[in-house]
Each structure stands twice: as structure tokens, then as C-alpha cells.
Amino acid sequence: MAAAWWLGDTAPYPYAQRGLLDVPLPFLTADRMDAVLQPRPGERFLEIGPGTGLQSLHVAPQLGPEGRLDVLDIQQEMLDHVMCRARRDGLATVRPTRSDARELPYADGTFDAVYAVTALGEIPEPDRVLREAARVLAPGGRLVIGEFFDRHWIPFGRLHRLADAAGLHLTERRGPSPAYLARFRPCGADAPGHQSGLLAHSDRGTHDGEA
């Protein structure tokens, strides 16, 4: 059964298996997501790879009626699913876009935050995705990546190196490498000295063999 799950885990995640996307994952809880992403009323966010909307429906209300959440996916079925749930919940501030995350169809500096939870590893050339995310972030904006161990998991050490190359520096990380949330900002957005990152207290003892 484990082998069937591993070998059947294709990218992008198939819509036919969408039920699994609504299962909360250890270390990637809503509370941890809020603490790292820090959504505020009036902000504009971009979610890459929203799946069926587990994160979307949690984040969008926190942006308030003056805010906006753009959701971007390569699969129209996923976007339709998210929008159906958003309409059901009365969320009029969620806007879908079908596109490739390696070429984001947005102007420079559009978003206060960009986030992707268990999605980055499913996209070919994640380095290009990170560069695009950095481009569309407003000055002082933040990028949050959440990863959970599966066939497409990106170990934290690799993500950190890719982010450095994309001009992003780590400001916070929570969780061990198999299940973590990490926040980055464009280099120069904060005071010098942040390049090494500010690890959450509970994670300071974490060691990544891949780093």
C-alpha cells in the first residue's frame, strides 16, 4: 500500500484524489500557518497551488473585505473547486487564475505575500518559481513555503539554497525538515544581519542532513 501511494503520487496532484488534500498535516497547522504568514486586513496575497482550498478558505477571511486573495493553479478543476467553496462561504475576495507558476502573470511588486503549501515540489524548476515570487512581492513583502514529506518534498536545506539564489533571505522557520513552514523576504527588505534567518525557538535544535 505504501509503495502504491508513493508511486501513484504524481504531479500536479490529480483532481481525482482531491479528498486527501483536505486532511490537515502535522506541523502545517492553521495556527502555525497564521504565525508564519501573518495575514492582515487589506493585504493582497497570492496562493500558488491552492488544491481544493484548505488554506485559501482559512486565509481569505483574514484579509477582510478590502483585501484580496489570488489563487493560481495549472489545473482548472482545482480552481473551480476552490471557487465553488469560496462562493459557498460567501468569500467574494478570492480571484482565480489558471497559469504556470514559473511565469506569473502579474506585475512586479503586486503582492504583500505569496505562499505555497505542499505545492512547490510539484512544479518543475522550483528555482524559477521562487524568482517569480520574489519579483511579484511588494517591497517588504514575504514568501511562505510549506513542505511535507512525500515524493515531491523539497528538503529545507535545498529550499534555503534555492531561496538564496533567488534573492530571498530566511526570516523564520517552524517544524523539522520533513514538515516545515519557512518565511522569506527579498534581500534588502529588512535590516542587515538577517541572512542566517530567525528560527523558531522550538526548532533551533533541528538538523538537516541535506544542508
XYZ file of N, CA, C and O in Angstrom:
844
model
N 0.822 -1.206 0.000
C 0.000 0.000 0.000
C 0.858 1.259 0.000
O 0.573 2.223 -0.696
N 1.938 1.220 0.805
C 2.819 2.380 0.856
C 3.474 2.625 -0.497
O 3.586 3.764 -0.959
N 3.892 1.535 -1.154
C 4.520 1.666 -2.467
C 3.527 2.213 -3.486
O 3.871 3.049 -4.326
N 2.285 1.752 -3.410
C 1.261 2.236 -4.346
C 1.011 3.722 -4.147
O 0.846 4.480 -5.106
N 0.969 4.159 -2.873
C 0.780 5.590 -2.594
C 1.945 6.403 -3.133
O 1.760 7.433 -3.779
N 3.179 5.909 -2.891
C 4.369 6.651 -3.312
C 4.445 6.746 -4.829
O 4.639 7.820 -5.394
N 4.254 5.634 -5.520
C 4.372 5.622 -6.969
C 3.190 6.301 -7.644
O 3.302 6.798 -8.758
N 2.066 6.353 -6.949
C 0.888 6.994 -7.527
C 0.824 8.479 -7.267
O -0.102 9.163 -7.727
N 1.795 9.002 -6.535
C 1.821 10.431 -6.208
C 2.406 11.205 -7.387
O 3.618 11.389 -7.488
N 1.561 11.633 -8.288
C 2.002 12.318 -9.492
C 1.887 13.822 -9.339
O 1.207 14.326 -8.448
N 2.551 14.541 -10.219
C 2.492 15.997 -10.198
C 2.046 16.497 -11.572
O 2.511 15.994 -12.589
N 1.142 17.496 -11.616
C 0.461 18.056 -10.453
C -0.489 17.045 -9.805
O -0.877 16.066 -10.443
N -0.830 17.324 -8.550
C -1.664 16.384 -7.806
C -2.978 16.172 -8.545
O -3.667 17.124 -8.874
N -3.366 14.924 -8.811
C -4.566 14.666 -9.627
C -5.850 15.068 -8.909
O -6.031 14.779 -7.727
N -6.725 15.703 -9.651
C -8.004 16.145 -9.080
C -8.823 14.962 -8.572
O -9.558 15.096 -7.592
N -8.687 13.812 -9.197
C -9.448 12.634 -8.783
C -9.128 12.220 -7.344
O -9.938 11.551 -6.698
N -7.957 12.607 -6.831
C -7.565 12.257 -5.464
C -7.693 13.457 -4.522
O -7.032 13.522 -3.489
N -8.543 14.385 -4.864
C -8.632 15.659 -4.139
C -9.017 15.518 -2.667
O -8.706 16.381 -1.851
N -9.689 14.411 -2.305
C -10.125 14.254 -0.922
C -8.980 14.292 0.073
O -9.134 14.791 1.202
N -7.816 13.812 -0.321
C -6.664 13.790 0.574
C -6.121 15.189 0.849
O -5.412 15.400 1.833
N -6.445 16.148 -0.012
C -5.906 17.493 0.152
C -6.560 18.253 1.298
O -6.054 19.297 1.714
N -7.669 17.756 1.801
C -8.350 18.423 2.907
C -7.958 17.846 4.264
O -8.503 18.244 5.288
N -7.018 16.916 4.270
C -6.561 16.320 5.529
C -5.471 17.204 6.131
O -4.427 17.423 5.509
N -5.689 17.769 7.334
C -4.648 18.593 7.966
C -3.371 17.800 8.184
O -3.416 16.623 8.547
N -2.231 18.443 7.972
C -0.946 17.771 8.096
C -0.232 18.184 9.382
O -0.296 19.355 9.784
N 0.447 17.244 10.040
C 1.217 17.600 11.235
C 2.246 18.688 10.931
O 2.852 18.697 9.861
N 2.401 19.619 11.864
C 3.344 20.736 11.787
C 2.896 21.830 10.809
O 3.417 22.935 10.850
N 1.931 21.534 9.924
C 1.443 22.553 8.996
C 0.023 22.958 9.386
O -0.877 23.057 8.555
N -0.171 23.190 10.661
C -1.487 23.513 11.192
C -1.870 24.947 10.863
O -1.031 25.779 10.497
N -3.158 25.247 11.013
C -3.651 26.596 10.736
C -2.984 27.626 11.643
O -2.636 28.732 11.212
N -2.804 27.274 12.917
C -2.174 28.213 13.853
C -0.737 28.523 13.441
O -0.299 29.686 13.498
N 0.007 27.502 13.055
C 1.395 27.721 12.619
C 1.427 28.542 11.329
O 2.282 29.406 11.153
N 0.499 28.241 10.436
C 0.425 28.991 9.191
C 0.179 30.471 9.470
O 0.837 31.349 8.897
N -0.752 30.766 10.357
C -1.038 32.166 10.699
C 0.175 32.850 11.309
O 0.471 34.008 10.998
N 0.890 32.138 12.169
C 2.042 32.725 12.843
C 3.166 33.063 11.866
O 3.869 34.059 12.033
N 3.333 32.238 10.829
C 4.415 32.459 9.872
C 3.989 33.407 8.754
O 4.734 34.304 8.356
N 2.763 33.252 8.256
C 2.274 34.069 7.147
C 1.860 35.467 7.589
O 2.026 36.445 6.853
N 1.270 35.567 8.777
C 0.873 36.846 9.370
C -0.062 37.657 8.465
O 0.221 38.805 8.102
N -1.210 37.094 8.072
C -2.156 37.841 7.241
C -2.790 38.996 8.000
O -3.087 38.879 9.193
N -2.977 40.113 7.302
C -3.572 41.300 7.907
C -4.651 41.867 6.997
O -4.549 41.766 5.761
N -5.687 42.490 7.562
C -6.770 43.049 6.756
C -6.244 44.062 5.734
O -5.346 44.853 6.038
N -6.789 43.995 4.534
C -6.434 44.939 3.488
C -5.286 44.515 2.613
O -4.990 45.169 1.605
N -4.604 43.413 2.942
C -3.463 42.974 2.147
C -3.927 42.155 0.935
O -5.027 41.607 0.911
N -3.040 42.083 -0.062
C -3.286 41.256 -1.234
C -2.290 40.108 -1.241
O -1.075 40.331 -1.192
N -2.809 38.880 -1.290
C -1.997 37.672 -1.234
C -2.135 36.883 -2.524
O -3.146 36.963 -3.218
N -1.107 36.076 -2.804
C -1.150 35.099 -3.885
C -0.869 33.721 -3.304
O 0.147 33.530 -2.630
N -1.756 32.772 -3.573
C -1.514 31.379 -3.207
C -1.222 30.591 -4.472
O -2.031 30.560 -5.407
N -0.079 29.940 -4.503
C 0.315 29.095 -5.632
C -0.043 27.651 -5.315
O 0.369 27.111 -4.297
N -0.830 27.036 -6.184
C -1.228 25.649 -5.978
C -2.187 25.485 -4.812
O -1.853 24.807 -3.833
N -3.379 26.075 -4.882
C -4.299 26.038 -3.738
C -4.962 24.694 -3.498
O -5.598 24.506 -2.458
N -4.830 23.742 -4.437
C -5.522 22.469 -4.262
C -7.018 22.689 -4.213
O -7.586 23.371 -5.056
N -7.659 22.143 -3.189
C -9.107 22.293 -3.052
C -9.494 23.462 -2.160
O -10.670 23.666 -1.879
N -8.506 24.221 -1.697
C -8.810 25.443 -0.956
C -8.688 25.351 0.543
O -9.185 26.229 1.259
N -8.011 24.345 1.065
C -7.864 24.209 2.515
C -7.253 25.460 3.122
O -7.749 25.996 4.124
N -6.160 25.955 2.533
C -5.522 27.176 3.028
C -6.288 28.418 2.583
O -6.430 29.378 3.345
N -6.794 28.405 1.368
C -7.485 29.577 0.808
C -8.648 30.019 1.689
O -8.803 31.207 2.000
N -9.477 29.058 2.086
C -10.668 29.382 2.862
C -10.328 29.827 4.276
O -11.148 30.470 4.937
N -9.126 29.503 4.723
C -8.678 29.955 6.043
C -8.048 31.339 5.976
O -8.266 32.182 6.855
N -7.285 31.598 4.922
C -6.548 32.863 4.813
C -7.427 34.008 4.335
O -7.359 35.127 4.870
N -8.264 33.777 3.338
C -9.038 34.856 2.712
C -9.853 35.683 3.709
O -9.840 36.925 3.629
N -10.576 35.077 4.659
C -11.346 35.900 5.599
C -10.489 36.837 6.436
O -10.947 37.906 6.852
N -9.238 36.454 6.675
C -8.363 37.286 7.494
C -7.883 38.538 6.759
O -7.397 39.476 7.379
N -8.022 38.553 5.439
C -7.638 39.729 4.661
C -8.749 40.769 4.624
O -8.518 41.900 4.194
N -9.931 40.384 5.074
C -11.035 41.323 5.182
C -11.627 41.697 3.828
O -11.124 41.326 2.774
N -12.703 42.498 3.852
C -13.388 42.879 2.608
C -12.560 43.779 1.702
O -12.822 43.858 0.498
N -11.568 44.458 2.258
C -10.704 45.332 1.449
C -9.472 44.590 0.926
O -8.721 45.140 0.115
N -9.253 43.381 1.392
C -8.115 42.596 0.930
C -8.498 41.735 -0.256
O -9.628 41.772 -0.755
N -7.544 40.921 -0.696
C -7.793 40.063 -1.854
C -6.824 38.886 -1.831
O -5.640 39.042 -1.499
N -7.353 37.711 -2.180
C -6.537 36.517 -2.316
C -6.638 36.016 -3.751
O -7.709 35.617 -4.207
N -5.528 36.053 -4.469
C -5.445 35.456 -5.793
C -4.981 34.016 -5.630
O -4.025 33.756 -4.892
N -5.637 33.088 -6.312
C -5.233 31.689 -6.284
C -4.846 31.287 -7.705
O -5.581 31.538 -8.658
N -3.680 30.677 -7.829
C -3.150 30.326 -9.142
C -2.847 28.833 -9.194
O -2.201 28.292 -8.301
N -3.327 28.190 -10.258
C -3.096 26.763 -10.423
C -3.052 26.442 -11.904
O -3.625 27.167 -12.726
N -2.379 25.354 -12.247
C -2.302 24.910 -13.632
C -3.523 24.086 -14.015
O -3.802 23.879 -15.194
N -4.273 23.600 -13.004
C -5.438 22.752 -13.244
C -6.733 23.533 -13.028
O -7.007 23.996 -11.912
N -7.524 23.642 -14.068
C -8.783 24.372 -13.960
C -9.740 23.710 -12.977
O -10.494 24.391 -12.271
N -9.696 22.362 -12.885
C -10.602 21.669 -11.959
C -10.354 22.093 -10.515
O -11.306 22.250 -9.736
N -9.095 22.277 -10.162
C -8.781 22.712 -8.798
C -9.303 24.121 -8.553
O -9.899 24.409 -7.504
N -9.100 25.010 -9.506
C -9.587 26.379 -9.352
C -11.104 26.411 -9.238
O -11.659 27.149 -8.407
N -11.787 25.636 -10.055
C -13.247 25.591 -9.986
C -13.713 25.103 -8.622
O -14.695 25.606 -8.059
N -12.996 24.124 -8.077
C -13.341 23.576 -6.763
C -13.171 24.646 -5.681
O -14.049 24.823 -4.822
N -12.053 25.357 -5.724
C -11.814 26.420 -4.741
C -12.898 27.483 -4.828
O -13.447 27.934 -3.804
N -13.230 27.897 -6.039
C -14.205 28.972 -6.193
C -15.607 28.536 -5.774
O -16.390 29.342 -5.246
N -15.942 27.277 -5.990
C -17.227 26.764 -5.522
C -17.313 26.851 -4.001
O -18.325 27.287 -3.443
N -16.233 26.479 -3.339
C -16.214 26.548 -1.874
C -16.200 27.994 -1.386
O -16.815 28.315 -0.366
N -15.503 28.856 -2.108
C -15.467 30.272 -1.716
C -16.860 30.898 -1.817
O -17.284 31.657 -0.927
N -17.571 30.603 -2.887
C -18.938 31.130 -3.041
C -19.846 30.587 -1.951
O -20.682 31.325 -1.393
N -19.683 29.322 -1.623
C -20.483 28.714 -0.560
C -20.268 29.429 0.769
O -21.204 29.624 1.550
N -19.015 29.856 1.010
C -18.685 30.531 2.263
C -18.860 32.038 2.192
O -18.523 32.750 3.151
N -19.348 32.548 1.067
C -19.574 33.990 0.935
C -18.304 34.797 0.816
O -18.283 35.975 1.197
N -17.241 34.199 0.273
C -15.961 34.897 0.127
C -15.872 35.478 -1.281
O -15.624 34.757 -2.247
N -16.055 36.792 -1.383
C -16.045 37.452 -2.689
C -14.679 38.008 -3.049
O -14.525 38.629 -4.101
N -13.686 37.793 -2.202
C -12.370 38.399 -2.414
C -11.345 37.398 -2.949
O -10.154 37.705 -3.004
N -11.792 36.222 -3.346
C -10.901 35.209 -3.906
C -10.998 35.259 -5.427
O -12.087 35.197 -5.990
N -9.859 35.404 -6.107
C -9.831 35.528 -7.566
C -8.938 34.446 -8.166
O -7.754 34.359 -7.830
N -9.481 33.620 -9.078
C -8.703 32.521 -9.658
C -7.957 32.920 -10.929
O -8.422 33.764 -11.705
N -6.808 32.299 -11.145
C -6.053 32.465 -12.389
C -5.436 31.120 -12.753
O -4.732 30.522 -11.936
N -5.692 30.681 -13.969
C -5.044 29.468 -14.446
C -3.768 29.864 -15.177
O -3.806 30.580 -16.188
N -2.634 29.415 -14.651
C -1.357 29.791 -15.250
C -0.252 28.913 -14.682
O -0.458 28.157 -13.726
N 0.917 29.054 -15.270
C 2.122 28.350 -14.843
C 2.855 29.222 -13.830
O 3.132 30.401 -14.102
N 3.164 28.661 -12.679
C 3.823 29.432 -11.622
C 5.233 29.848 -11.989
O 5.825 30.703 -11.324
N 5.785 29.267 -13.046
C 7.125 29.661 -13.483
C 7.110 30.956 -14.280
O 8.165 31.551 -14.530
N 5.924 31.403 -14.678
C 5.767 32.664 -15.395
C 4.512 33.347 -14.868
O 3.456 33.335 -15.501
N 4.612 33.944 -13.700
C 3.440 34.528 -13.053
C 2.910 35.715 -13.861
O 3.674 36.619 -14.215
N 1.607 35.747 -14.135
C 1.019 36.803 -14.964
C 0.648 38.048 -14.167
O -0.471 38.569 -14.278
N 1.576 38.535 -13.353
C 1.321 39.702 -12.517
C 2.498 40.670 -12.635
O 3.623 40.269 -12.906
N 2.200 41.939 -12.399
C 3.233 42.966 -12.463
C 4.166 42.864 -11.256
O 3.820 42.284 -10.219
N 5.345 43.436 -11.391
C 6.299 43.485 -10.285
C 5.655 44.165 -9.076
O 4.923 45.157 -9.215
N 5.960 43.649 -7.887
C 5.541 44.307 -6.654
C 4.054 44.294 -6.390
O 3.546 45.175 -5.701
N 3.326 43.299 -6.894
C 1.866 43.274 -6.765
C 1.388 42.837 -5.390
O 0.390 43.348 -4.890
N 2.097 41.899 -4.744
C 1.546 41.222 -3.573
C 2.287 41.537 -2.280
O 3.516 41.667 -2.270
N 1.509 41.606 -1.199
C 2.105 41.727 0.133
C 2.691 40.401 0.585
O 3.644 40.377 1.373
N 2.122 39.300 0.108
C 2.642 37.981 0.462
C 2.295 36.983 -0.635
O 1.257 37.090 -1.292
N 3.184 36.015 -0.797
C 2.973 34.875 -1.683
C 3.209 33.628 -0.840
O 4.140 33.594 -0.033
N 2.366 32.616 -1.008
C 2.601 31.382 -0.260
C 2.236 30.163 -1.098
O 1.419 30.233 -2.020
N 2.889 29.045 -0.775
C 2.652 27.765 -1.435
C 2.855 26.670 -0.400
O 3.947 26.560 0.164
N 1.821 25.892 -0.143
C 1.889 24.830 0.860
C 1.785 23.482 0.155
O 0.793 23.201 -0.525
N 2.805 22.673 0.284
C 2.940 21.362 -0.367
C 2.703 21.461 -1.873
O 2.122 20.556 -2.477
N 3.153 22.534 -2.481
C 2.945 22.739 -3.920
C 4.247 22.967 -4.675
O 4.359 22.584 -5.842
N 5.229 23.599 -4.060
C 6.441 23.983 -4.777
C 7.149 22.782 -5.400
O 7.614 22.841 -6.539
N 7.219 21.670 -4.673
C 7.912 20.496 -5.168
C 7.225 19.818 -6.339
O 7.825 18.995 -7.021
N 5.959 20.150 -6.571
C 5.227 19.559 -7.691
C 5.430 20.341 -8.988
O 4.958 19.913 -10.044
N 6.097 21.473 -8.906
C 6.284 22.328 -10.075
C 7.706 22.147 -10.597
O 8.667 22.290 -9.835
N 7.868 21.853 -11.878
C 9.225 21.765 -12.427
C 9.958 23.098 -12.258
O 9.334 24.161 -12.255
N 11.252 23.036 -12.073
C 12.090 24.235 -11.943
C 11.626 25.151 -10.799
O 11.259 26.293 -11.007
N 11.640 24.635 -9.567
C 11.217 25.466 -8.438
C 12.049 26.733 -8.280
O 11.578 27.711 -7.694
N 13.284 26.729 -8.796
C 14.092 27.946 -8.733
C 13.431 29.086 -9.499
O 13.455 30.243 -9.061
N 12.822 28.778 -10.637
C 12.122 29.802 -11.412
C 10.890 30.310 -10.657
O 10.576 31.507 -10.701
N 10.194 29.409 -9.976
C 9.023 29.815 -9.194
C 9.426 30.793 -8.098
O 8.768 31.818 -7.876
N 10.518 30.509 -7.421
C 10.976 31.393 -6.350
C 11.399 32.756 -6.892
O 11.119 33.790 -6.274
N 12.054 32.777 -8.037
C 12.439 34.056 -8.634
C 11.216 34.869 -9.030
O 11.178 36.091 -8.832
N 10.220 34.188 -9.567
C 8.984 34.873 -9.930
C 8.254 35.394 -8.684
O 7.703 36.497 -8.684
N 8.241 34.593 -7.632
C 7.609 35.029 -6.389
C 8.295 36.275 -5.845
O 7.635 37.225 -5.404
N 9.634 36.281 -5.877
C 10.372 37.460 -5.413
C 10.039 38.680 -6.263
O 9.920 39.791 -5.749
N 9.857 38.482 -7.549
C 9.561 39.595 -8.456
C 8.213 40.241 -8.157
O 8.087 41.471 -8.185
N 7.190 39.428 -7.859
C 5.845 39.977 -7.681
C 5.579 40.444 -6.258
O 4.503 40.986 -5.972
N 6.548 40.257 -5.353
C 6.377 40.744 -3.983
C 6.594 42.253 -3.911
O 7.522 42.790 -4.511
N 5.748 42.915 -3.147
C 5.940 44.335 -2.867
C 7.151 44.508 -1.962
O 7.577 43.560 -1.294
N 7.749 45.702 -1.929
C 8.872 45.943 -1.014
C 8.490 45.559 0.427
O 7.451 45.974 0.937
N 9.304 44.755 1.052
C 8.999 44.289 2.398
C 8.024 43.134 2.445
O 7.635 42.697 3.529
N 7.612 42.626 1.284
C 6.684 41.504 1.241
C 7.321 40.217 1.718
O 8.527 40.150 1.963
N 6.518 39.172 1.839
C 7.007 37.919 2.398
C 6.539 36.731 1.569
O 5.439 36.741 1.010
N 7.385 35.734 1.518
C 7.091 34.477 0.845
C 7.101 33.376 1.896
O 8.048 33.269 2.675
N 6.052 32.556 1.911
C 5.976 31.441 2.848
C 5.846 30.143 2.054
O 4.981 30.023 1.187
N 6.729 29.207 2.362
C 6.715 27.892 1.730
C 6.482 26.838 2.807
O 7.158 26.825 3.839
N 5.515 25.962 2.564
C 5.265 24.834 3.444
C 5.521 23.541 2.699
O 5.049 23.377 1.570
N 6.282 22.635 3.298
C 6.603 21.356 2.660
C 6.358 20.213 3.640
O 6.612 20.344 4.848
N 5.856 19.105 3.092
C 5.598 17.898 3.888
C 6.152 16.707 3.130
O 6.018 16.626 1.894
N 6.749 15.767 3.847
C 7.451 14.657 3.205
C 6.530 13.828 2.323
O 5.573 13.214 2.796
N 6.802 13.840 1.034
C 6.174 12.957 0.069
C 7.133 12.838 -1.114
O 8.299 13.243 -1.022
N 6.660 12.319 -2.204
C 7.542 12.081 -3.349
C 8.113 13.381 -3.919
O 9.186 13.392 -4.526
N 7.405 14.491 -3.731
C 7.824 15.763 -4.319
C 8.361 16.750 -3.278
O 8.543 17.931 -3.591
N 8.605 16.259 -2.087
C 9.080 17.093 -0.971
C 10.412 17.746 -1.301
O 11.316 17.150 -1.867
N 10.515 19.018 -0.939
C 11.779 19.744 -1.067
C 12.391 19.884 0.325
O 11.833 20.589 1.176
N 13.501 19.223 0.608
C 14.138 19.351 1.922
C 14.474 20.815 2.217
O 14.750 21.598 1.300
N 14.467 21.156 3.492
C 14.682 22.550 3.855
C 16.030 23.073 3.376
O 16.141 24.215 2.920
N 17.079 22.252 3.476
C 18.394 22.711 3.035
C 18.396 23.123 1.576
O 18.977 24.139 1.195
N 17.731 22.330 0.742
C 17.657 22.673 -0.679
C 16.845 23.947 -0.888
O 17.218 24.817 -1.681
N 15.708 24.057 -0.201
C 14.896 25.270 -0.340
C 15.687 26.509 0.038
O 15.630 27.533 -0.654
N 16.448 26.405 1.123
C 17.225 27.556 1.580
C 18.234 27.986 0.515
O 18.417 29.183 0.252
N 18.890 27.023 -0.115
C 19.855 27.356 -1.166
C 19.164 27.982 -2.381
O 19.661 28.969 -2.948
N 18.026 27.429 -2.770
C 17.283 27.991 -3.901
C 16.806 29.407 -3.594
O 16.833 30.296 -4.460
N 16.359 29.618 -2.379
C 15.886 30.941 -1.987
C 17.028 31.962 -1.989
O 16.861 33.093 -2.455
N 18.174 31.576 -1.480
C 19.344 32.467 -1.512
C 19.657 32.889 -2.946
O 19.917 34.061 -3.219
N 19.622 31.923 -3.858
C 19.930 32.212 -5.259
C 18.886 33.114 -5.900
O 19.182 33.838 -6.861
N 17.664 33.081 -5.365
C 16.586 33.914 -5.900
C 16.532 35.292 -5.248
O 15.642 36.081 -5.550
N 17.478 35.572 -4.364
C 17.497 36.878 -3.705
C 16.529 36.978 -2.543
O 16.020 38.059 -2.242
N 16.292 35.858 -1.863
C 15.375 35.818 -0.726
C 16.132 35.345 0.511
O 16.934 34.418 0.432
N 15.872 35.984 1.652
C 16.545 35.534 2.866
C 15.528 35.051 3.894
O 14.401 35.527 3.952
N 15.952 34.076 4.670
C 15.092 33.431 5.656
C 14.874 34.340 6.858
O 15.828 34.883 7.419
N 13.622 34.474 7.279
C 13.328 35.247 8.490
C 12.689 34.399 9.587
O 12.722 34.768 10.752
N 12.090 33.259 9.198
C 11.550 32.363 10.227
C 11.325 30.981 9.633
O 10.991 30.838 8.457
N 11.514 29.987 10.495
C 11.219 28.604 10.126
C 10.614 27.892 11.317
O 11.069 28.060 12.450
N 9.571 27.086 11.043
C 8.949 26.278 12.083
C 8.782 24.857 11.566
O 8.315 24.653 10.463
N 9.129 23.894 12.419
C 8.973 22.499 12.068
C 10.259 21.874 11.569
O 11.155 22.562 11.082
N 10.358 20.544 11.663
C 11.533 19.818 11.166
C 11.510 19.757 9.644
O 10.497 20.051 9.006
N 12.600 19.335 9.048
C 12.695 19.324 7.592
C 11.602 18.509 6.904
O 11.107 18.918 5.850
N 11.160 17.371 7.452
C 10.098 16.628 6.756
C 8.740 17.326 6.764
O 7.850 16.948 5.997
N 8.549 18.336 7.617
C 7.260 19.034 7.682
C 7.501 20.422 8.265
O 7.497 20.594 9.478
N 7.704 21.404 7.406
C 8.110 22.720 7.892
C 7.374 23.849 7.169
O 6.816 23.677 6.083
N 7.379 24.999 7.799
C 6.948 26.253 7.202
C 8.122 27.217 7.294
O 8.762 27.315 8.350
N 8.421 27.913 6.219
C 9.542 28.855 6.209
C 9.106 30.158 5.558
O 8.419 30.150 4.537
N 9.506 31.256 6.185
C 9.179 32.580 5.643
C 10.447 33.273 5.161
O 11.478 33.262 5.847
N 10.363 33.869 3.989
C 11.479 34.585 3.377
C 11.035 35.996 3.002
O 9.852 36.253 2.782
N 12.013 36.881 2.918
C 11.777 38.225 2.394
C 12.845 38.546 1.353
O 13.950 38.002 1.410
N 12.526 39.421 0.414
C 13.560 39.829 -0.548
C 14.755 40.423 0.167
O 14.601 41.177 1.128
N 15.950 40.082 -0.260
C 17.157 40.613 0.367
C 17.150 42.130 0.298
O 16.831 42.722 -0.732
N 17.488 42.756 1.436
C 17.468 44.203 1.499
C 16.177 44.764 2.047
O 16.082 45.945 2.348
N 15.143 43.880 2.207
C 13.862 44.373 2.711
C 13.907 44.645 4.204
O 13.164 45.478 4.718
N 14.791 43.950 4.911
C 14.939 44.140 6.346
C 16.348 44.627 6.651
O 17.182 44.768 5.776
N 16.586 44.839 7.896
C 17.915 45.307 8.318
C 18.953 44.235 8.059
O 18.657 43.044 8.048
N 20.227 44.608 7.864
C 21.293 43.619 7.666
C 21.384 42.690 8.873
O 20.999 43.027 9.976
N 21.920 41.505 8.613
C 22.104 40.567 9.701
C 21.064 39.477 9.741
O 21.126 38.594 10.587
N 20.063 39.530 8.839
C 19.016 38.524 8.836
C 19.321 37.365 7.906
O 18.533 36.445 7.803
N 20.413 37.390 7.211
C 20.667 36.381 6.189
C 20.631 34.959 6.734
O 20.204 34.046 6.064
N 21.057 34.779 7.948
C 21.071 33.436 8.515
C 19.701 32.972 8.964
O 19.495 31.805 9.234
N 18.725 33.905 9.059
C 17.364 33.521 9.418
C 17.148 33.523 10.916
O 18.074 33.463 11.711
N 15.855 33.620 11.284
C 15.459 33.610 12.681
C 14.621 32.368 12.903
O 13.444 32.350 12.604
N 15.200 31.315 13.422
C 14.487 30.073 13.620
C 13.581 30.177 14.838
O 13.921 30.803 15.838
N 12.401 29.562 14.734
C 11.517 29.476 15.887
C 12.241 28.723 16.993
O 12.994 27.791 16.749
N 11.975 29.122 18.242
C 12.715 28.574 19.380
C 12.627 27.052 19.424
O 13.619 26.360 19.691
N 11.429 26.514 19.139
C 11.245 25.072 19.241
C 12.005 24.295 18.185
O 12.135 23.081 18.282
N 12.512 24.975 17.161
C 13.164 24.285 16.055
C 14.669 24.526 16.013
O 15.336 24.103 15.080
N 15.226 25.202 16.987
C 16.649 25.554 16.922
C 17.534 24.321 16.950
O 18.657 24.341 16.474
N 17.020 23.215 17.487
C 17.833 22.014 17.568
C 17.715 21.108 16.352
O 18.302 20.055 16.316
N 16.936 21.533 15.344
C 16.722 20.699 14.173
C 17.982 20.636 13.330
O 18.632 21.632 13.073
N 18.304 19.419 12.860
C 19.461 19.239 11.996
C 18.975 18.668 10.676
O 18.202 17.714 10.644
N 19.441 19.215 9.573
C 19.055 18.747 8.245
C 20.252 18.091 7.590
O 21.217 18.764 7.252
N 20.186 16.807 7.358
C 21.301 16.098 6.780
C 21.609 16.527 5.361
O 22.704 16.332 4.865
N 20.601 17.158 4.703
C 20.812 17.525 3.312
C 21.447 18.898 3.148
O 21.774 19.305 2.055
N 21.582 19.652 4.228
C 22.083 21.026 4.118
C 23.544 21.024 3.700
O 24.277 20.103 3.984
